[in-house]
Amino acid sequence: MAIGCGPYSGCNLRHDEYPCSRTRAKTLHKKVYLLFFTDNCRFCKMMDSGTLTDRKVIEALNKNFVPIRVNSNRQTRLASSYMVRGLPTAWFLEEDGSKIGCRVGYVPPKTFLNLLDFVASEGYK
């Protein structure tokens, strides 16, 4: 589902709700990009307004991943299950939901693109 929310409005970055993401990831044969954030997190806002509005980043996420945003203040159990200790925390998951790995903190667009390419190409295997 393409949604307009805050800095993503008009840029067509797709975000799914967590409960339907695993089904969607399996159906589309895509990995999951799971981003934990809070509304008052400075570095989360930097990711939102910089990295996640970059056209190439948006294209790579939409092409290869099912992106999901989770407010860790509102979904504390889910954040705890992923051991979120710092923000933003980004988890990469296989289409079946198994964990690939995570990255904590702000990541600039160029570095983030390299990370997305690495995960999408399964360079970690």
PDB file of C-alpha atoms in Angstrom:
ATOM      1  CA  MET A   1       0.000   0.000   0.000  1.00  0.00           C
ATOM      2  CA  ALA A   2       1.456   3.364  -0.959  1.00  0.00           C
ATOM      3  CA  ILE A   3       0.754   5.943   1.684  1.00  0.00           C
ATOM      4  CA  GLY A   4       1.500   9.585   2.227  1.00  0.00           C
ATOM      5  CA  CYS A   5       2.789  10.250   5.715  1.00  0.00           C
ATOM      6  CA  GLY A   6       4.911  13.174   6.771  1.00  0.00           C
ATOM      7  CA  PRO A   7       8.140  13.414   4.816  1.00  0.00           C
ATOM      8  CA  TYR A   8       7.117  10.525   2.561  1.00  0.00           C
ATOM      9  CA  SER A   9       4.134  12.349   1.069  1.00  0.00           C
ATOM     10  CA  GLY A  10       4.341  12.466  -2.682  1.00  0.00           C
ATOM     11  CA  CYS A  11       7.459  10.329  -2.956  1.00  0.00           C
ATOM     12  CA  ASN A  12       5.780   6.917  -3.287  1.00  0.00           C
ATOM     13  CA  LEU A  13       7.787   5.081  -0.640  1.00  0.00           C
ATOM     14  CA  ARG A  14       5.620   2.130   0.258  1.00  0.00           C
ATOM     15  CA  HIS A  15       5.139   1.127   3.879  1.00  0.00           C
ATOM     16  CA  ASP A  16       3.102  -1.783   5.137  1.00  0.00           C
ATOM     17  CA  GLU A  17       1.729  -2.504   8.563  1.00  0.00           C
ATOM     18  CA  TYR A  18       3.744  -5.118  10.440  1.00  0.00           C
ATOM     19  CA  PRO A  19       1.002  -7.784  10.685  1.00  0.00           C
ATOM     20  CA  CYS A  20       0.481  -8.059   6.912  1.00  0.00           C
ATOM     21  CA  SER A  21       4.138  -7.653   5.958  1.00  0.00           C
ATOM     22  CA  ARG A  22       5.186 -11.286   6.202  1.00  0.00           C
ATOM     23  CA  THR A  23       2.365 -12.413   3.945  1.00  0.00           C
ATOM     24  CA  ARG A  24       3.174  -9.660   1.463  1.00  0.00           C
ATOM     25  CA  ALA A  25       6.914 -10.438   1.566  1.00  0.00           C
ATOM     26  CA  LYS A  26       6.270 -14.128   0.877  1.00  0.00           C
ATOM     27  CA  THR A  27       3.809 -13.373  -1.908  1.00  0.00           C
ATOM     28  CA  LEU A  28       6.174 -10.925  -3.618  1.00  0.00           C
ATOM     29  CA  HIS A  29       9.350 -12.904  -2.809  1.00  0.00           C
ATOM     30  CA  LYS A  30      10.922  -9.844  -1.194  1.00  0.00           C
ATOM     31  CA  LYS A  31      12.928  -9.254   1.917  1.00  0.00           C
ATOM     32  CA  VAL A  32      11.584  -7.027   4.699  1.00  0.00           C
ATOM     33  CA  TYR A  33      13.052  -3.695   5.816  1.00  0.00           C
ATOM     34  CA  LEU A  34      11.743  -3.097   9.341  1.00  0.00           C
ATOM     35  CA  LEU A  35      12.475   0.373  10.744  1.00  0.00           C
ATOM     36  CA  PHE A  36      11.904   1.128  14.430  1.00  0.00           C
ATOM     37  CA  PHE A  37      11.568   4.820  15.286  1.00  0.00           C
ATOM     38  CA  THR A  38       9.956   7.247  17.719  1.00  0.00           C
ATOM     39  CA  ASP A  39       8.434  10.646  17.060  1.00  0.00           C
ATOM     40  CA  ASN A  40      10.945  12.471  19.269  1.00  0.00           C
ATOM     41  CA  CYS A  41      14.110  10.777  17.956  1.00  0.00           C
ATOM     42  CA  ARG A  42      16.474  13.266  16.298  1.00  0.00           C
ATOM     43  CA  PHE A  43      18.298  10.667  14.212  1.00  0.00           C
ATOM     44  CA  CYS A  44      15.006   9.071  13.143  1.00  0.00           C
ATOM     45  CA  LYS A  45      13.929  12.454  11.810  1.00  0.00           C
ATOM     46  CA  MET A  46      17.246  12.736   9.942  1.00  0.00           C
ATOM     47  CA  MET A  47      16.588   9.348   8.300  1.00  0.00           C
ATOM     48  CA  ASP A  48      13.037  10.445   7.430  1.00  0.00           C
ATOM     49  CA  SER A  49      13.952  13.813   5.963  1.00  0.00           C
ATOM     50  CA  GLY A  50      17.214  12.814   4.289  1.00  0.00           C
ATOM     51  CA  THR A  51      17.947   9.187   3.556  1.00  0.00           C
ATOM     52  CA  LEU A  52      14.384   7.938   3.151  1.00  0.00           C
ATOM     53  CA  THR A  53      13.415  10.758   0.800  1.00  0.00           C
ATOM     54  CA  ASP A  54      16.308  10.066  -1.573  1.00  0.00           C
ATOM     55  CA  ARG A  55      14.895   8.954  -4.940  1.00  0.00           C
ATOM     56  CA  LYS A  56      17.408   6.106  -5.394  1.00  0.00           C
ATOM     57  CA  VAL A  57      16.805   4.844  -1.858  1.00  0.00           C
ATOM     58  CA  ILE A  58      13.037   4.867  -2.422  1.00  0.00           C
ATOM     59  CA  GLU A  59      13.424   2.957  -5.690  1.00  0.00           C
ATOM     60  CA  ALA A  60      15.710   0.334  -4.112  1.00  0.00           C
ATOM     61  CA  LEU A  61      13.426  -0.152  -1.113  1.00  0.00           C
ATOM     62  CA  ASN A  62      10.277  -0.479  -3.206  1.00  0.00           C
ATOM     63  CA  LYS A  63      11.947  -2.796  -5.729  1.00  0.00           C
ATOM     64  CA  ASN A  64      13.608  -5.243  -3.342  1.00  0.00           C
ATOM     65  CA  PHE A  65      11.917  -4.935   0.050  1.00  0.00           C
ATOM     66  CA  VAL A  66       8.637  -4.657   1.881  1.00  0.00           C
ATOM     67  CA  PRO A  67       9.351  -1.557   4.018  1.00  0.00           C
ATOM     68  CA  ILE A  68       7.700  -1.336   7.427  1.00  0.00           C
ATOM     69  CA  ARG A  69       7.843   1.483   9.972  1.00  0.00           C
ATOM     70  CA  VAL A  70       7.178   0.670  13.617  1.00  0.00           C
ATOM     71  CA  ASN A  71       6.847   3.301  16.332  1.00  0.00           C
ATOM     72  CA  SER A  72       8.628   1.576  19.202  1.00  0.00           C
ATOM     73  CA  ASN A  73       6.804   3.702  21.806  1.00  0.00           C
ATOM     74  CA  ARG A  74       3.461   2.427  20.527  1.00  0.00           C
ATOM     75  CA  GLN A  75       4.485  -1.170  19.800  1.00  0.00           C
ATOM     76  CA  THR A  76       6.714  -1.906  22.775  1.00  0.00           C
ATOM     77  CA  ARG A  77       6.359  -5.695  22.635  1.00  0.00           C
ATOM     78  CA  LEU A  78       7.418  -5.813  19.006  1.00  0.00           C
ATOM     79  CA  ALA A  79      10.371  -3.499  19.715  1.00  0.00           C
ATOM     80  CA  SER A  80      11.386  -5.702  22.650  1.00  0.00           C
ATOM     81  CA  SER A  81      11.184  -8.835  20.523  1.00  0.00           C
ATOM     82  CA  TYR A  82      13.720  -7.258  18.150  1.00  0.00           C
ATOM     83  CA  MET A  83      15.859  -6.051  21.080  1.00  0.00           C
ATOM     84  CA  VAL A  84      15.612  -2.404  20.040  1.00  0.00           C
ATOM     85  CA  ARG A  85      17.975  -0.439  22.293  1.00  0.00           C
ATOM     86  CA  GLY A  86      18.892   2.551  20.117  1.00  0.00           C
ATOM     87  CA  LEU A  87      17.057   4.471  17.443  1.00  0.00           C
ATOM     88  CA  PRO A  88      16.557   4.322  14.611  1.00  0.00           C
ATOM     89  CA  THR A  89      16.988   0.550  14.398  1.00  0.00           C
ATOM     90  CA  ALA A  90      16.620  -1.113  11.017  1.00  0.00           C
ATOM     91  CA  TRP A  91      16.176  -4.872  10.758  1.00  0.00           C
ATOM     92  CA  PHE A  92      16.463  -6.791   7.519  1.00  0.00           C
ATOM     93  CA  LEU A  93      14.430  -9.993   7.329  1.00  0.00           C
ATOM     94  CA  GLU A  94      14.138 -12.834   4.858  1.00  0.00           C
ATOM     95  CA  GLU A  95      10.773 -13.238   3.149  1.00  0.00           C
ATOM     96  CA  ASP A  96       9.919 -15.964   5.688  1.00  0.00           C
ATOM     97  CA  GLY A  97      10.575 -13.563   8.582  1.00  0.00           C
ATOM     98  CA  SER A  98      13.944 -14.952   9.679  1.00  0.00           C
ATOM     99  CA  LYS A  99      16.426 -12.298  10.747  1.00  0.00           C
ATOM    100  CA  ILE A 100      19.278 -11.289   8.454  1.00  0.00           C
ATOM    101  CA  GLY A 101      20.731  -8.524  10.602  1.00  0.00           C
ATOM    102  CA  CYS A 102      20.237  -5.037  11.927  1.00  0.00           C
ATOM    103  CA  ARG A 103      21.772  -1.569  11.761  1.00  0.00           C
ATOM    104  CA  VAL A 104      21.358   1.014  14.510  1.00  0.00           C
ATOM    105  CA  GLY A 105      21.575   4.762  13.957  1.00  0.00           C
ATOM    106  CA  TYR A 106      21.417   7.262  11.147  1.00  0.00           C
ATOM    107  CA  VAL A 107      22.778   6.106   7.779  1.00  0.00           C
ATOM    108  CA  PRO A 108      23.429   8.621   4.960  1.00  0.00           C
ATOM    109  CA  PRO A 109      21.813   7.892   1.568  1.00  0.00           C
ATOM    110  CA  LYS A 110      24.901   6.622  -0.279  1.00  0.00           C
ATOM    111  CA  THR A 111      25.905   4.272   2.543  1.00  0.00           C
ATOM    112  CA  PHE A 112      22.303   3.122   2.909  1.00  0.00           C
ATOM    113  CA  LEU A 113      22.101   2.317  -0.813  1.00  0.00           C
ATOM    114  CA  ASN A 114      25.222   0.162  -0.477  1.00  0.00           C
ATOM    115  CA  LEU A 115      23.626  -1.630   2.473  1.00  0.00           C
ATOM    116  CA  LEU A 116      20.381  -2.199   0.548  1.00  0.00           C
ATOM    117  CA  ASP A 117      22.321  -3.583  -2.431  1.00  0.00           C
ATOM    118  CA  PHE A 118      24.324  -5.886  -0.144  1.00  0.00           C
ATOM    119  CA  VAL A 119      21.198  -7.312   1.483  1.00  0.00           C
ATOM    120  CA  ALA A 120      19.194  -7.538  -1.765  1.00  0.00           C
ATOM    121  CA  SER A 121      22.045  -9.405  -3.501  1.00  0.00           C
ATOM    122  CA  GLU A 122      22.386 -11.737  -0.494  1.00  0.00           C
ATOM    123  CA  GLY A 123      26.034 -10.805  -0.066  1.00  0.00           C
ATOM    124  CA  TYR A 124      25.743 -11.826   3.602  1.00  0.00           C
ATOM    125  CA  LYS A 125      25.368 -15.539   2.723  1.00  0.00           C
TER     126      LYS A 125
END
